[in-house]
CSV table of C-alpha atoms and ligand atoms in Angstrom, one decimal:
chain,number,residue,atom,x,y,z
A,1,MET,CA,128.8,40.2,93.4
A,2,ILE,CA,131.0,38.1,91.4
A,3,LYS,CA,131.0,34.2,90.4
A,4,ILE,CA,132.1,31.9,93.0
A,5,ASN,CA,132.9,28.2,92.2
A,6,LYS,CA,131.7,26.4,95.3
A,7,SER,CA,133.5,23.1,96.1
A,8,GLY,CA,131.5,19.7,97.1
A,9,LEU,CA,131.3,19.3,100.8
A,10,PRO,CA,134.3,16.6,101.5
A,11,GLN,CA,133.1,13.2,102.5
A,12,GLY,CA,133.0,12.8,106.2
A,13,ILE,CA,131.8,16.4,107.0
A,14,ILE,CA,128.0,16.1,108.2
A,15,ILE,CA,125.9,19.0,108.7
A,16,LYS,CA,122.7,18.4,110.7
A,17,THR,CA,123.1,21.2,113.3
A,18,GLU,CA,123.9,24.9,113.4
A,19,LYS,CA,126.7,23.8,115.4
A,20,ASP,CA,127.9,21.8,112.4
A,21,TYR,CA,127.5,24.5,109.7
A,22,ARG,CA,129.5,26.8,112.0
A,23,SER,CA,132.2,24.4,112.3
A,24,GLU,CA,135.9,25.1,111.9
A,25,LYS,CA,135.8,22.7,108.8
A,26,VAL,CA,132.8,24.1,106.9
A,27,LEU,CA,134.2,27.8,107.9
A,28,SER,CA,137.5,27.0,106.1
A,29,ILE,CA,135.9,25.8,103.2
A,30,LEU,CA,133.4,28.6,102.7
A,31,GLN,CA,136.1,31.2,103.4
A,32,GLN,CA,138.2,29.5,100.7
A,33,ASP,CA,135.6,29.1,98.1
A,34,PHE,CA,134.3,32.6,98.7
A,35,PHE,CA,137.8,34.3,98.6
A,36,ASN,CA,137.3,35.2,102.4
A,37,LYS,CA,134.7,37.6,100.7
A,38,CYS,CA,131.0,38.4,101.7
A,39,TYR,CA,129.2,37.3,98.5
A,40,VAL,CA,126.7,40.1,98.6
A,41,CYS,CA,129.0,43.3,99.4
A,42,GLU,CA,132.2,41.9,98.3
A,43,GLU,CA,134.1,43.0,101.3
A,44,LYS,CA,137.3,41.1,101.8
A,45,GLU,CA,138.4,39.5,105.1
A,46,PRO,CA,135.1,40.9,106.9
A,47,THR,CA,135.0,41.4,110.5
A,48,SER,CA,131.9,39.6,111.2
A,49,ILE,CA,131.4,36.5,109.4
A,50,ASN,CA,127.9,34.7,109.1
A,51,VAL,CA,127.3,31.4,107.4
A,52,GLU,CA,124.3,32.7,105.2
A,53,HIS,CA,121.3,31.0,104.0
A,54,PHE,CA,120.9,31.4,100.2
A,55,ARG,CA,117.3,30.7,100.6
A,56,SER,CA,116.2,31.5,104.2
A,57,TYR,CA,115.4,28.8,106.3
A,58,LYS,CA,112.4,30.7,107.7
A,59,ASN,CA,110.8,29.9,104.2
A,60,TYR,CA,112.9,26.8,102.9
A,61,LYS,CA,113.1,25.0,106.4
A,62,HIS,CA,114.5,21.8,104.5
A,63,LEU,CA,117.4,23.7,103.3
A,64,LYS,CA,118.9,24.5,106.4
A,65,TYR,CA,121.6,22.1,106.4
A,66,GLU,CA,122.2,21.7,102.8
A,67,TRP,CA,125.6,22.2,101.7
A,68,GLU,CA,124.5,24.2,98.5
A,69,ASN,CA,122.4,26.7,100.5
A,70,LEU,CA,125.5,27.7,102.8
A,71,PHE,CA,127.1,31.0,101.7
A,72,TYR,CA,129.6,33.2,103.4
A,73,ALA,CA,128.6,36.7,104.3
A,74,CYS,CA,128.9,39.5,106.6
A,75,ALA,CA,126.5,40.4,109.4
A,76,HIS,CA,125.5,43.5,107.7
A,77,CYS,CA,124.3,41.9,104.4
A,78,ASN,CA,123.1,38.9,106.2
A,79,LYS,CA,120.9,40.9,108.6
A,80,ILE,CA,119.4,43.0,105.6
A,81,LYS,CA,118.9,39.8,103.3
A,82,GLY,CA,116.9,38.1,106.3
A,83,SER,CA,114.1,36.1,104.7
A,84,CYS,CA,113.1,39.1,102.4
A,85,TYR,CA,115.5,38.0,99.3
A,86,ASP,CA,115.0,34.4,98.7
A,87,HIS,CA,115.2,34.8,95.1
A,88,ILE,CA,118.4,36.8,93.9
A,89,ILE,CA,121.2,35.7,91.5
A,90,ASP,CA,122.8,32.7,92.7
A,91,CYS,CA,126.3,33.6,92.2
A,92,THR,CA,127.5,29.9,92.7
A,93,ARG,CA,125.3,29.0,89.5
A,94,GLU,CA,125.4,32.2,87.4
A,95,ASP,CA,127.8,35.1,86.6
A,96,PRO,CA,126.4,38.0,88.3
A,97,GLU,CA,128.2,40.1,85.8
A,98,ASP,CA,126.3,38.7,82.7
A,99,TYR,CA,123.2,40.4,84.6
A,100,ILE,CA,124.1,43.3,86.6
A,101,THR,CA,126.7,46.3,86.3
A,102,MET,CA,127.8,48.0,89.4
A,103,ARG,CA,128.5,51.8,89.6
A,104,PHE,CA,129.9,53.9,92.0
A,105,ASN,CA,129.0,57.4,92.3
A,106,SER,CA,131.3,59.7,94.6
A,107,TYR,CA,129.5,63.0,93.9
A,108,PRO,CA,127.8,65.0,95.5
A,109,GLU,CA,127.9,62.0,97.8
A,110,ASN,CA,128.9,58.0,97.7
A,111,TYR,CA,126.1,56.3,96.0
A,112,VAL,CA,125.8,53.0,94.6
A,113,GLU,CA,123.7,52.2,91.6
A,114,THR,CA,123.4,48.7,89.7
A,115,LEU,CA,122.5,48.7,86.2
A,116,GLU,CA,120.8,45.9,84.4
A,117,ARG,CA,122.9,44.0,81.6
A,118,ARG,CA,120.6,41.3,80.6
A,119,ASN,CA,117.0,40.5,81.9
A,120,SER,CA,116.2,37.8,84.5
A,121,ALA,CA,113.8,37.0,86.9
A,122,GLU,CA,116.2,37.3,89.6
A,123,ASN,CA,117.4,40.8,88.7
A,124,MET,CA,114.9,42.9,90.3
A,125,GLU,CA,115.5,41.2,93.9
A,126,THR,CA,119.1,41.2,93.5
A,127,ARG,CA,119.4,44.9,92.6
A,128,GLU,CA,117.1,45.8,95.6
A,129,LEU,CA,119.1,43.9,98.1
A,130,LEU,CA,122.3,45.5,96.7
A,131,ASP,CA,120.7,49.0,96.8
A,132,LYS,CA,119.9,48.5,100.6
A,133,VAL,CA,123.2,46.9,101.3
A,134,TYR,CA,125.4,49.6,99.6
A,135,ASN,CA,122.9,52.7,100.6
A,136,GLY,CA,121.1,51.8,103.6
A,137,ALA,CA,118.1,49.8,104.4
A,138,GLY,CA,116.2,52.4,106.3
A,139,THR,CA,117.5,52.1,109.9
A,140,PRO,CA,120.1,54.3,111.0
A,141,ILE,CA,122.4,51.4,111.7
A,142,SER,CA,122.0,50.0,108.2
A,143,GLU,CA,123.0,53.7,107.0
A,144,TYR,CA,125.7,54.1,109.2
A,145,GLU,CA,127.1,50.5,108.1
A,146,ALA,CA,126.4,51.5,104.4
A,147,LYS,CA,128.2,54.6,104.6
A,148,ASN,CA,131.3,53.1,106.2
A,149,LEU,CA,131.2,50.5,103.5
A,150,LYS,CA,131.1,52.9,100.8
A,151,LYS,CA,134.1,54.7,102.1
A,152,ARG,CA,136.1,51.5,101.9
A,153,ILE,CA,134.9,51.0,98.4
A,154,ALA,CA,135.6,54.7,97.4
A,155,LYS,CA,139.3,54.1,98.8
A,156,GLU,CA,139.9,50.9,96.8
A,157,LEU,CA,138.4,52.3,93.5
A,158,LYS,CA,140.8,55.5,94.0
A,159,GLU,CA,143.7,53.1,94.3
A,160,PHE,CA,142.5,51.2,91.2
A,161,THR,CA,141.7,54.2,89.0
A,162,GLU,CA,145.3,55.6,89.9
A,163,CYS,CA,146.9,52.7,89.0
A,164,ILE,CA,145.2,52.6,85.7
A,165,GLU,CA,146.3,56.2,85.1
A,166,SER,CA,150.1,55.5,86.1
A,167,TYR,CA,149.9,52.7,83.7
A,168,GLN,CA,148.6,54.7,81.0
A,169,ASP,CA,151.1,57.5,81.4
A,170,GLU,CA,154.3,55.6,82.2
A,171,ARG,CA,156.9,55.2,79.4
A,172,ASP,CA,159.2,52.9,81.1
A,173,SER,CA,158.4,49.3,80.2
A,174,LYS,CA,159.4,47.7,83.6
A,175,LEU,CA,157.2,50.2,85.5
A,176,ARG,CA,154.5,49.6,83.1
A,177,ALA,CA,154.8,45.7,83.7
A,178,VAL,CA,154.4,46.4,87.5
A,179,TYR,CA,151.6,48.5,87.0
A,180,TRP,CA,150.0,45.9,84.6
A,181,ASN,CA,150.4,43.2,87.4
A,182,ASP,CA,148.9,45.5,90.1
A,183,ILE,CA,145.7,45.8,87.7
A,184,LYS,CA,145.7,42.2,87.0
A,185,GLU,CA,145.7,41.4,90.7
A,186,MET,CA,142.9,44.0,91.4
A,187,LEU,CA,140.6,42.5,88.4
A,188,ASN,CA,141.0,39.3,89.8
A,189,ARG,CA,137.7,38.0,91.3
A,190,GLU,CA,139.6,37.3,94.7
A,191,SER,CA,140.2,41.2,95.2
A,192,ASN,CA,138.4,43.4,97.3
A,193,PHE,CA,135.2,45.0,95.9
A,194,ALA,CA,136.1,43.3,92.4
A,195,GLY,CA,132.8,43.4,91.0
A,196,PHE,CA,133.1,47.3,91.1
A,197,LYS,CA,136.6,47.4,89.4
A,198,ARG,CA,135.5,44.8,86.6
A,199,SER,CA,132.4,46.8,86.0
A,200,ILE,CA,134.4,50.1,85.4
A,201,VAL,CA,136.5,48.2,82.8
A,202,LEU,CA,133.6,46.7,81.4
A,203,GLN,CA,131.7,49.7,81.0
A,204,SER,CA,134.5,51.5,79.0
A,205,LYS,CA,135.4,50.2,75.5
A,206,GLU,CA,138.9,51.6,75.7
A,207,LEU,CA,139.6,49.9,78.9
A,208,MET,CA,138.1,46.8,77.5
A,209,GLN,CA,140.6,47.1,74.7
A,210,CYS,CA,143.5,47.6,77.0
A,211,PHE,CA,142.7,45.3,79.9
A,212,GLY,CA,140.1,42.9,78.6
A,213,GLU,CA,142.4,40.0,78.8
A,214,LEU,CA,142.9,40.4,82.3
A,215,MET,CA,139.0,40.0,83.0
A,216,ASN,CA,139.1,36.2,83.2
B,1,ZN,ZN1,128.5,42.1,103.0
């Protein structure tokens, strides 16, 4: 999860029905605000898009049509979150990076761990949700989806770490600048699974010294 700066709802857009919050105008603002990424798993350009209720409308009926409560998510995450995780870290108000570090393990099998950086009341629910999203929620479908998701994260992180190694090994200043820009792009919050890449840098003193300035 990464920090999202959600814009205000432009004047003239009224949300009073389900059709309203699934309208082209609302979707386009959400897509832009959330960098076209699911705010839970961070997959970019998800093929299944859901307008997600941060606090579920099952438990918070009065928030069903509230703009502040509408988030951009993929179907996999929306289904797992359901009405069970109403008190996770609100990435539109807090920076999840201050509270949680992501860790991707690739051996003996792909497995996602979350580490607590700073304590907060929402940490436990957030970490439990992320565990289910990335490692499966007990049903064969969710596990198959989670495995596919982790394959995509592994591919992305392989490219990222290779790019860092290339930058560190390269002596030609022009090529180094090219790698530097690639790394900058990959560490941008807009990038696919940025939270994982940023966590790799955040957890390493050496990488922070080198790339910390790109972690805006
Ligand atoms: Zn997702």
